[in-house]
């Protein structure tokens, strides 16, 4: 890499590393123009292109999170259709959401029907009417957008305790949750599944810094798991993703600056003088060269949601369907709070009559949407409504702690009341005596010798040993090495060890090993060891080493921690 001097550039164009393309199929996969050299005039252009193409993205590459660092890793979620989705989920005809821009109503969101007929975000309402004569126009409700975004932030707490709110976006710090969800793919898949159920289109991006994650999500779905990939991803982004004022963007375009790579090549002093120190600070934050603090969202103590309807609902089925969407939001809120409820108050508003109130109650704390929906349907069916429902609201009662529960080996509830000796007898009668045994610990340092089969119910003393995994492999698995370092789906990070075990010389099953606790690229905690030569063969080992000093050590994986 050539020296950059006082320039902002950190990577020359001809030395860029490979770029990851996407992290998975979105609920509604929009693809943005990838011609980075195309002139852009404002940040609205970026969001305006969100629904330009609806073809599916290419297959995602495998994701491996580098474990050589414990630095934060941010997942950004951009809800590009938020102004429309919080007002109307399934419009019956072409619909746009408008807001005042410089004294005239402009389109800030539109559905697919309007888009197909030429309506674009940022377009004046008069121009939209010229394209679509029968057009539903909804005023933007920023207060409701903020309320829905906060409810989504509470839902996101199920993935990480660190959730930050931005404009139409959420930022989740997920480094500490990788092991729990099986890596970044597990988190992304879970988020996509939940948001699909909630009915919110979105784009996501992963990056080591929150600013970079937001910028990547504005342009297209992207993933940058380390600094090298981050530099490669940021470079081609159009400057419009920064959200800088139009005057700054126009000034940069006048200088021939189209992408962030162009910005980074400018001298820092000149950039700060002509564009502003704030813009320079944002560039530094995106690259991880300056602190980028974010405020953690604190969820409220209760769930409160209200929804205005476009037209009055008369039938019970439609009312229940509208309430079902709120129930799903309520249950995601409760999962984020690790809580349950016993009471819910639902209010149905009418245009010319007092509101109808429904109270739901359960015998125990609950966050099961199907159970609540079943109770709610019966309540609504028994209710006599004076007229159609034009709005509805839902308020939860007191929250009760309701953490996740362990899975059951025998899910059949009929076995729960059967004493275990009787259960063992029945299983042995059905499967054979050898098929049902117990296990106990043995006073032995070698892990594979530290337990044995025994009669069910036999107890044993717990020996004082080091940290041991719950899952021990039947046979240790040999690991591949790269530059003398063990690899298991990527490089390993050593967090504990070594614990030296040397035993078994008396029975011919020598074990001379150095054990380590490591974490792999998917956040899985493993128990590995390096094979050593027994001490009694030290002289022979020295001779072997002298003869082949470059021989790589033999590494094995022996267990997996829960």
C-alpha positions as CSV (number, residue, x, y, z in Angstrom):
1,X,0.0,0.0,0.0
2,X,1.4,3.3,-1.0
3,X,1.7,6.1,1.5
4,X,-1.2,8.5,1.7
5,X,0.5,11.4,3.3
6,X,-2.1,13.9,4.7
7,X,-4.8,12.5,2.4
8,X,-7.9,10.9,3.9
9,X,-7.4,7.9,1.6
10,X,-6.6,4.6,3.5
11,X,-6.7,2.2,0.5
12,X,-5.7,2.8,-3.1
13,X,-8.2,1.7,-5.6
14,X,-6.0,-1.0,-7.2
15,X,-5.4,-2.7,-3.8
16,X,-8.9,-3.1,-2.6
17,X,-9.8,-6.5,-1.1
18,X,-12.8,-8.5,-2.3
19,X,-16.2,-7.1,-1.5
20,X,-19.0,-9.1,0.1
21,X,-22.2,-8.6,-1.7
22,X,-25.1,-9.3,0.7
23,X,-26.0,-11.1,3.9
24,X,-29.2,-12.8,2.9
25,X,-32.5,-12.5,1.2
26,X,-34.6,-9.7,2.7
27,X,-38.3,-9.8,3.3
28,X,-38.8,-7.5,0.3
29,X,-35.5,-7.4,-1.4
30,X,-35.0,-4.1,-3.2
31,X,-31.8,-3.7,-5.1
32,X,-30.2,-0.3,-5.7
33,X,-28.2,0.9,-8.7
34,X,-24.7,-0.2,-8.2
35,X,-23.1,2.3,-10.5
36,X,-21.2,4.3,-7.9
37,X,-20.2,6.9,-10.5
38,X,-23.8,7.9,-11.1
39,X,-24.4,11.5,-9.9
40,X,-26.7,11.7,-6.9
41,X,-28.2,14.9,-5.6
42,X,-29.7,14.1,-2.2
43,X,-30.0,11.4,0.4
44,X,-33.7,11.0,-0.6
45,X,-32.5,9.6,-3.9
46,X,-31.0,6.7,-2.0
47,X,-34.3,5.8,-0.4
48,X,-36.2,6.6,-3.5
49,X,-34.4,3.8,-5.3
50,X,-35.3,1.3,-2.6
51,X,-38.2,-0.3,-4.5
52,X,-36.8,0.2,-8.0
53,X,-36.0,-3.4,-8.6
54,X,-37.7,-6.3,-6.9
55,X,-35.5,-9.2,-8.2
56,X,-33.9,-11.4,-5.6
57,X,-30.3,-10.7,-4.6
58,X,-27.5,-13.2,-5.4
59,X,-26.9,-16.1,-3.0
60,X,-25.2,-14.8,0.2
61,X,-21.6,-15.7,0.8
62,X,-20.7,-17.6,3.9
63,X,-20.1,-15.3,6.9
64,X,-17.2,-15.7,9.2
65,X,-16.9,-13.2,12.0
66,X,-13.2,-12.6,12.8
67,X,-12.5,-13.5,16.4
68,X,-9.2,-11.7,16.7
69,X,-11.0,-8.8,18.3
70,X,-13.8,-8.2,20.7
71,X,-14.7,-4.9,19.2
72,X,-18.3,-4.1,18.7
73,X,-20.2,-5.4,15.6
74,X,-23.2,-3.4,14.5
75,X,-26.3,-4.6,12.7
76,X,-28.4,-1.8,11.2
77,X,-32.0,-2.2,10.1
78,X,-33.4,0.4,7.7
79,X,-37.2,0.5,7.3
80,X,-37.3,2.2,4.0
81,X,-41.1,2.0,3.7
82,X,-41.8,3.1,7.2
83,X,-44.0,6.2,6.6
84,X,-46.4,4.1,4.5
85,X,-46.3,0.9,6.6
86,X,-47.2,2.6,9.9
87,X,-50.3,4.1,8.3
88,X,-51.5,1.4,5.9
89,X,-50.2,-2.2,5.5
90,X,-52.3,-3.3,2.5
91,X,-53.6,-0.3,0.5
92,X,-56.4,-1.2,-1.9
93,X,-55.2,1.3,-4.6
94,X,-52.1,3.4,-5.4
95,X,-51.1,5.2,-2.2
96,X,-48.5,7.8,-1.4
97,X,-47.5,9.4,1.9
98,X,-46.8,13.1,1.6
99,X,-45.0,15.7,3.8
100,X,-44.3,19.4,3.5
101,X,-40.9,20.1,1.8
102,X,-40.0,23.7,1.4
103,X,-43.7,24.8,1.5
104,X,-45.0,22.2,-1.0
105,X,-46.3,18.6,-0.4
106,X,-43.9,16.0,-1.6
107,X,-44.0,12.2,-1.7
108,X,-42.0,10.6,1.1
109,X,-43.3,7.0,0.5
110,X,-45.3,5.2,-2.0
111,X,-46.6,1.7,-2.6
112,X,-45.7,-0.6,-5.4
113,X,-48.8,0.4,-7.5
114,X,-47.8,4.0,-7.4
115,X,-44.2,3.2,-8.1
116,X,-45.0,1.1,-11.1
117,X,-46.8,4.1,-12.6
118,X,-43.8,6.4,-12.2
119,X,-44.3,7.9,-8.8
120,X,-40.9,8.5,-7.0
121,X,-39.9,9.7,-3.5
122,X,-39.2,13.4,-3.5
123,X,-41.7,14.1,-6.3
124,X,-44.2,16.9,-5.8
125,X,-47.7,15.7,-5.1
126,X,-49.0,17.6,-8.2
127,X,-46.6,15.6,-10.4
128,X,-47.7,12.4,-8.7
129,X,-51.4,13.3,-9.5
130,X,-50.4,13.9,-13.1
131,X,-49.1,10.3,-13.3
132,X,-51.8,8.6,-11.2
133,X,-55.3,10.1,-11.3
134,X,-56.8,7.8,-8.7
135,X,-54.3,8.2,-5.9
136,X,-54.8,7.8,-2.1
137,X,-52.9,10.5,-0.3
138,X,-51.9,10.1,3.4
139,X,-50.2,12.8,5.5
140,X,-47.0,11.6,7.2
141,X,-47.4,10.9,10.9
142,X,-44.0,11.2,12.4
143,X,-45.3,10.7,15.9
144,X,-46.7,7.3,15.0
145,X,-43.5,6.4,13.2
146,X,-41.5,7.2,16.3
147,X,-43.9,5.1,18.5
148,X,-43.7,2.1,16.1
149,X,-39.9,2.4,15.9
150,X,-39.7,2.4,19.7
151,X,-41.8,-0.8,19.8
152,X,-39.5,-2.3,17.3
153,X,-36.5,-1.3,19.5
154,X,-38.1,-3.2,22.4
155,X,-38.6,-6.2,20.2
156,X,-34.9,-6.0,19.1
157,X,-33.9,-6.4,22.8
158,X,-34.4,-10.1,22.4
159,X,-31.2,-10.1,20.3
160,X,-29.0,-7.8,22.2
161,X,-29.3,-5.4,25.2
162,X,-27.7,-2.6,23.1
163,X,-30.2,-1.1,20.7
164,X,-30.1,2.5,19.4
165,X,-32.7,4.4,17.5
166,X,-31.9,6.5,14.3
167,X,-34.1,7.9,11.7
168,X,-36.2,5.0,10.3
169,X,-33.4,2.7,11.5
170,X,-32.3,0.6,14.4
171,X,-28.8,-0.2,15.4
172,X,-28.1,-3.5,17.2
173,X,-24.7,-4.2,18.8
174,X,-24.5,-8.0,18.3
175,X,-20.9,-9.0,19.1
176,X,-21.9,-10.4,22.5
177,X,-24.8,-12.3,21.0
178,X,-23.0,-14.3,18.3
179,X,-22.5,-17.4,20.4
180,X,-26.1,-17.4,21.6
181,X,-27.7,-17.3,18.1
182,X,-25.1,-19.4,16.3
183,X,-23.2,-16.6,14.6
184,X,-24.2,-13.5,12.6
185,X,-26.2,-15.6,10.1
186,X,-28.4,-16.9,13.0
187,X,-29.1,-13.3,14.2
188,X,-29.8,-12.0,10.6
189,X,-32.1,-15.0,9.9
190,X,-34.0,-14.5,13.1
191,X,-34.4,-10.8,12.5
192,X,-35.7,-11.4,9.0
193,X,-38.2,-14.0,10.2
194,X,-39.5,-11.7,12.9
195,X,-39.8,-8.6,10.7
196,X,-41.5,-10.6,8.0
197,X,-44.1,-11.7,10.6
198,X,-44.5,-8.1,11.8
199,X,-44.9,-6.9,8.2
200,X,-42.1,-4.4,7.9
201,X,-39.9,-4.3,4.8
202,X,-36.3,-3.5,5.6
203,X,-32.7,-3.7,4.6
204,X,-29.8,-4.6,6.9
205,X,-26.1,-4.2,7.0
206,X,-23.3,-5.3,9.3
207,X,-20.2,-3.3,10.1
208,X,-17.7,-2.7,12.9
209,X,-19.0,0.9,13.3
210,X,-22.5,2.1,13.6
211,X,-22.1,4.9,11.1
212,X,-20.8,2.5,8.5
213,X,-23.6,0.1,9.1
214,X,-26.2,2.8,8.6
215,X,-24.5,4.0,5.3
216,X,-24.2,0.5,4.0
217,X,-27.9,-0.2,4.6
218,X,-28.9,3.0,2.8
219,X,-27.1,1.9,-0.3
220,X,-27.7,-1.8,-0.4
221,X,-27.5,-4.7,1.9
222,X,-23.9,-5.2,2.9
223,X,-21.6,-6.9,5.3
224,X,-18.2,-5.8,6.5
225,X,-17.0,-7.9,9.4
226,X,-13.5,-6.4,9.8
227,X,-11.6,-3.3,9.0
228,X,-10.3,-4.6,5.7
229,X,-13.8,-5.4,4.4
230,X,-15.1,-2.2,5.8
231,X,-12.7,-0.1,3.8
232,X,-13.6,-2.0,0.6
233,X,-17.3,-1.6,1.3
234,X,-17.3,2.1,2.1
235,X,-15.2,3.2,-0.9
236,X,-17.8,2.8,-3.7
237,X,-20.7,4.2,-1.7
238,X,-22.2,7.4,-3.2
239,X,-21.9,10.4,-1.0
240,X,-25.7,10.7,-0.7
241,X,-25.7,7.9,1.9
242,X,-24.1,10.3,4.4
243,X,-27.3,12.3,4.6
244,X,-25.3,15.6,4.4
245,X,-27.3,18.7,3.4
246,X,-27.9,19.3,-0.3
247,X,-25.6,22.3,-0.3
248,X,-22.7,20.1,0.8
249,X,-23.5,17.4,-1.7
250,X,-23.8,19.9,-4.5
251,X,-20.5,21.4,-3.6
252,X,-18.8,18.0,-3.6
253,X,-20.3,17.1,-6.9
254,X,-19.1,20.4,-8.3
255,X,-15.6,19.3,-7.2
256,X,-16.0,16.0,-9.1
257,X,-16.5,14.0,-5.8
258,X,-19.0,11.2,-6.3
259,X,-18.1,8.5,-3.8
260,X,-16.8,8.2,-0.3
261,X,-13.5,7.0,-1.8
262,X,-13.2,10.4,-3.6
263,X,-13.9,12.1,-0.2
264,X,-11.2,10.0,1.5
265,X,-8.6,11.0,-1.1
266,X,-9.0,14.7,-0.4
267,X,-6.6,16.3,2.1
268,X,-8.0,16.4,5.6
269,X,-7.3,20.0,6.2
270,X,-8.8,21.2,3.0
271,X,-11.9,18.9,3.4
272,X,-12.5,20.3,6.9
273,X,-12.1,23.9,5.7
274,X,-14.4,23.6,2.7
275,X,-16.9,20.9,3.7
276,X,-16.9,21.2,7.5
277,X,-15.4,19.5,10.5
278,X,-18.7,17.7,11.3
279,X,-18.5,15.9,7.9
280,X,-14.9,15.0,8.5
281,X,-15.8,13.6,11.9
282,X,-18.5,11.4,10.4
283,X,-16.0,10.0,7.9
284,X,-13.6,9.2,10.7
285,X,-16.4,7.6,12.7
286,X,-17.5,5.5,9.8
287,X,-13.9,4.2,9.5
288,X,-13.5,3.6,13.2
289,X,-10.9,6.4,13.5
290,X,-13.0,8.4,16.0
291,X,-15.4,7.3,18.8
292,X,-19.0,6.8,17.7
293,X,-21.1,6.7,20.9
294,X,-24.7,5.7,20.7
295,X,-27.5,6.0,23.2
296,X,-29.0,2.7,24.4
297,X,-32.8,2.6,24.2
298,X,-34.6,1.9,27.4
299,X,-37.9,0.1,26.8
300,X,-41.1,1.3,28.6
301,X,-42.7,-0.5,31.4
302,X,-45.8,-1.4,29.4
303,X,-46.9,-1.9,25.8
304,X,-49.1,0.9,24.4
305,X,-50.1,0.9,20.7
306,X,-52.8,2.7,18.8
307,X,-53.7,2.3,15.1
308,X,-55.9,4.5,13.0
309,X,-57.8,2.7,10.3
310,X,-58.3,4.0,6.8
311,X,-62.0,3.0,6.8
312,X,-64.5,1.6,9.4
313,X,-64.3,-2.1,10.0
314,X,-67.7,-3.8,10.4
315,X,-67.0,-7.5,10.3
316,X,-65.6,-9.4,13.3
317,X,-63.0,-11.2,11.1
318,X,-61.5,-7.9,9.9
319,X,-61.4,-6.4,13.4
320,X,-59.7,-9.5,14.8
321,X,-57.2,-9.5,11.9
322,X,-56.4,-5.8,12.7
323,X,-55.9,-6.7,16.4
324,X,-53.8,-9.7,15.5
325,X,-51.1,-7.5,14.1
326,X,-51.0,-5.6,17.4
327,X,-50.9,-8.9,19.4
328,X,-47.9,-10.0,17.4
329,X,-46.2,-6.7,18.3
330,X,-47.2,-7.2,21.9
331,X,-45.7,-10.6,22.1
332,X,-42.4,-9.5,20.5
333,X,-42.4,-6.6,23.0
334,X,-42.8,-9.1,25.9
335,X,-40.0,-11.3,24.5
336,X,-37.7,-8.3,24.4
337,X,-38.6,-7.6,28.1
338,X,-38.4,-11.3,29.0
339,X,-41.8,-10.8,30.5
340,X,-45.4,-12.0,30.3
341,X,-48.8,-10.4,31.1
342,X,-52.0,-11.5,32.6
343,X,-54.2,-8.6,31.5
344,X,-54.6,-6.6,28.3
345,X,-57.0,-3.7,27.7
346,X,-58.2,-3.3,24.1
347,X,-60.2,-0.2,23.0
348,X,-62.3,-0.1,19.8
349,X,-63.1,3.5,18.7
350,X,-66.1,4.5,16.7
351,X,-66.8,7.6,14.8
352,X,-70.1,8.6,16.5
353,X,-70.4,6.4,19.6
354,X,-68.5,5.8,22.8
355,X,-65.5,3.5,22.5
356,X,-66.0,-0.3,23.2
357,X,-63.5,-1.7,25.7
358,X,-62.4,-5.3,25.9
359,X,-60.4,-6.7,28.9
360,X,-58.5,-9.9,28.4
361,X,-57.3,-11.9,31.4
362,X,-55.2,-15.1,31.7
363,X,-54.7,-17.4,34.7
364,X,-50.9,-17.2,34.4
365,X,-48.4,-14.9,32.9
366,X,-48.4,-15.4,29.1
367,X,-46.8,-14.1,25.9
368,X,-48.3,-16.6,23.5
369,X,-50.0,-14.7,20.6
370,X,-52.1,-17.6,19.5
371,X,-53.5,-18.1,23.1
372,X,-54.3,-14.4,23.4
373,X,-55.8,-14.3,19.9
374,X,-58.1,-17.2,20.8
375,X,-59.3,-15.4,23.9
376,X,-59.7,-12.1,22.0
377,X,-61.7,-13.7,19.2
378,X,-64.2,-15.1,21.7
379,X,-64.5,-11.7,23.4
380,X,-65.0,-9.8,20.1
381,X,-67.6,-12.3,18.9
382,X,-69.6,-11.9,22.1
383,X,-69.4,-8.1,21.8
384,X,-72.2,-5.9,20.3
385,X,-70.6,-3.0,18.5
386,X,-72.8,0.1,18.0
387,X,-71.0,0.9,14.6
388,X,-67.9,0.2,12.7
389,X,-64.4,0.5,14.2
390,X,-62.3,3.4,13.0
391,X,-59.3,3.0,15.4
392,X,-58.1,0.6,18.0
393,X,-55.6,0.6,20.8
394,X,-53.9,-2.0,23.0
395,X,-52.4,-1.4,26.5
396,X,-50.8,-4.2,28.4
397,X,-51.2,-4.7,32.1
398,X,-48.4,-5.3,34.6
399,X,-45.4,-7.2,33.3
400,X,-44.3,-10.4,35.1
401,X,-40.9,-11.9,34.7
402,X,-41.1,-14.8,32.2
403,X,-37.7,-15.9,31.1
404,X,-37.1,-18.7,28.6
405,X,-37.5,-22.2,29.8
406,X,-35.3,-25.2,29.2
407,X,-36.4,-27.8,26.6
408,X,-37.7,-31.1,27.8
409,X,-36.1,-34.4,26.9
410,X,-39.6,-36.0,26.9
411,X,-42.0,-33.4,25.5
412,X,-45.0,-35.7,26.1
413,X,-46.7,-34.3,29.1
414,X,-47.9,-37.7,30.1
415,X,-44.4,-38.6,31.3
416,X,-44.1,-35.6,33.6
417,X,-45.9,-37.2,36.5
418,X,-44.2,-40.6,36.1
419,X,-41.5,-41.4,38.8
420,X,-38.2,-41.9,37.1
421,X,-37.5,-45.4,38.3
422,X,-40.8,-46.5,36.8
423,X,-39.9,-44.7,33.6
424,X,-36.6,-46.4,33.4
425,X,-38.3,-49.8,33.9
426,X,-40.7,-49.1,31.1
427,X,-38.0,-47.9,28.7
428,X,-35.8,-50.9,29.5
429,X,-38.8,-53.2,28.9
430,X,-39.4,-51.6,25.5
431,X,-35.8,-50.9,24.3
432,X,-33.7,-53.4,26.2
433,X,-31.6,-53.2,29.3
434,X,-28.4,-52.1,27.5
435,X,-30.2,-49.2,25.9
436,X,-30.9,-47.3,29.1
437,X,-28.0,-46.6,31.5
438,X,-26.7,-44.0,33.8
439,X,-23.3,-42.2,33.7
440,X,-21.1,-41.1,36.6
441,X,-17.8,-39.3,37.0
442,X,-14.5,-41.0,37.7
443,X,-11.4,-39.6,39.4
444,X,-9.3,-39.4,36.2
445,X,-7.6,-36.5,34.5
446,X,-7.9,-37.9,30.9
447,X,-11.3,-36.6,29.8
448,X,-12.2,-39.7,27.8
449,X,-11.5,-41.8,31.0
450,X,-13.3,-39.5,33.4
451,X,-16.7,-41.1,33.2
452,X,-18.3,-44.5,32.8
453,X,-21.6,-46.2,32.4
454,X,-23.4,-47.2,35.5
455,X,-26.8,-48.1,36.8
456,X,-29.4,-45.3,36.6
457,X,-29.4,-43.3,39.8
458,X,-25.8,-44.0,40.8
459,X,-24.2,-40.8,42.2
460,X,-20.5,-39.9,42.2
461,X,-18.3,-37.2,43.7
462,X,-17.5,-34.3,41.4
463,X,-13.7,-34.1,41.1
464,X,-12.0,-30.7,41.2
465,X,-10.8,-30.2,37.7
466,X,-10.6,-27.3,35.2
467,X,-13.4,-26.1,33.0
468,X,-15.0,-28.9,31.1
469,X,-17.4,-28.9,28.1
470,X,-20.8,-30.4,28.3
471,X,-20.4,-32.2,24.9
472,X,-17.3,-34.3,24.6
473,X,-16.6,-35.8,21.2
474,X,-16.3,-39.6,21.1
475,X,-13.1,-39.2,19.2
476,X,-11.0,-36.0,19.1
477,X,-11.1,-34.4,15.6
478,X,-7.9,-33.4,14.0
479,X,-7.7,-29.7,13.1
480,X,-6.1,-28.2,10.1
481,X,-3.4,-25.6,10.7
482,X,-2.5,-22.5,8.7
483,X,0.8,-20.9,9.6
484,X,1.0,-23.3,12.5
485,X,-2.3,-22.0,13.9
486,X,-5.3,-24.3,14.3
487,X,-8.4,-23.5,12.1
488,X,-12.0,-24.5,12.7
489,X,-14.3,-22.7,10.2
490,X,-11.7,-19.9,10.3
491,X,-9.1,-18.8,12.8
492,X,-9.6,-19.5,16.5
493,X,-9.3,-17.0,19.4
494,X,-7.7,-18.4,22.6
495,X,-9.4,-17.3,25.7
496,X,-8.2,-19.8,28.4
497,X,-5.3,-22.2,28.8
498,X,-3.2,-24.1,28.6
499,X,-4.3,-26.8,31.1
500,X,-1.7,-29.5,30.8
501,X,-2.8,-33.1,31.2
502,X,-0.1,-35.8,31.1
503,X,-1.3,-39.2,32.4
504,X,-1.9,-42.8,31.4
505,X,1.7,-44.1,31.1
506,X,0.9,-47.1,33.2
507,X,-1.9,-48.5,31.1
508,X,-0.4,-47.8,27.6
509,X,-2.9,-45.0,26.8
510,X,-0.6,-42.1,27.2
511,X,-2.2,-38.6,27.1
512,X,0.2,-35.6,26.9
513,X,-1.9,-32.6,25.9
514,X,-2.2,-28.9,26.4
515,X,-5.9,-27.9,26.5
516,X,-7.3,-24.5,25.6
517,X,-10.7,-22.9,25.5
518,X,-11.1,-21.1,22.2
519,X,-13.9,-19.3,20.3
520,X,-14.4,-19.9,16.6
521,X,-15.6,-17.4,13.9
522,X,-19.3,-18.3,14.6
523,X,-18.9,-17.5,18.3
524,X,-18.9,-21.2,19.3
525,X,-16.8,-22.0,22.4
526,X,-14.6,-25.1,21.9
527,X,-12.2,-27.2,23.9
528,X,-9.1,-28.0,21.9
529,X,-5.7,-29.4,22.7
530,X,-2.3,-29.5,21.2
531,X,-0.6,-32.9,21.2
532,X,2.6,-33.1,23.2
533,X,5.3,-35.7,23.4
534,X,5.2,-37.5,26.7
535,X,7.9,-36.4,29.1
536,X,9.4,-39.9,29.3
537,X,10.1,-39.6,25.5
538,X,11.5,-36.1,25.9
539,X,14.9,-37.1,24.6
540,X,13.4,-38.7,21.5
541,X,11.3,-35.6,21.0
542,X,14.3,-33.3,21.1
543,X,15.9,-35.4,18.5
544,X,12.8,-35.3,16.4
545,X,12.5,-31.6,16.7
546,X,16.1,-31.1,15.8
547,X,15.5,-33.2,12.7
548,X,12.4,-31.3,11.6
549,X,12.1,-28.0,13.4
550,X,9.3,-26.7,11.1
551,X,6.9,-29.6,11.8
552,X,3.5,-28.1,12.6
553,X,2.0,-29.1,16.0
554,X,-1.0,-31.4,16.0
555,X,-4.2,-29.8,17.2
556,X,-7.5,-31.6,18.0
557,X,-11.0,-30.5,19.0
558,X,-12.2,-32.5,21.9
559,X,-15.4,-30.8,23.1
560,X,-18.0,-28.1,22.7
561,X,-19.2,-25.8,25.4
562,X,-22.9,-25.1,25.7
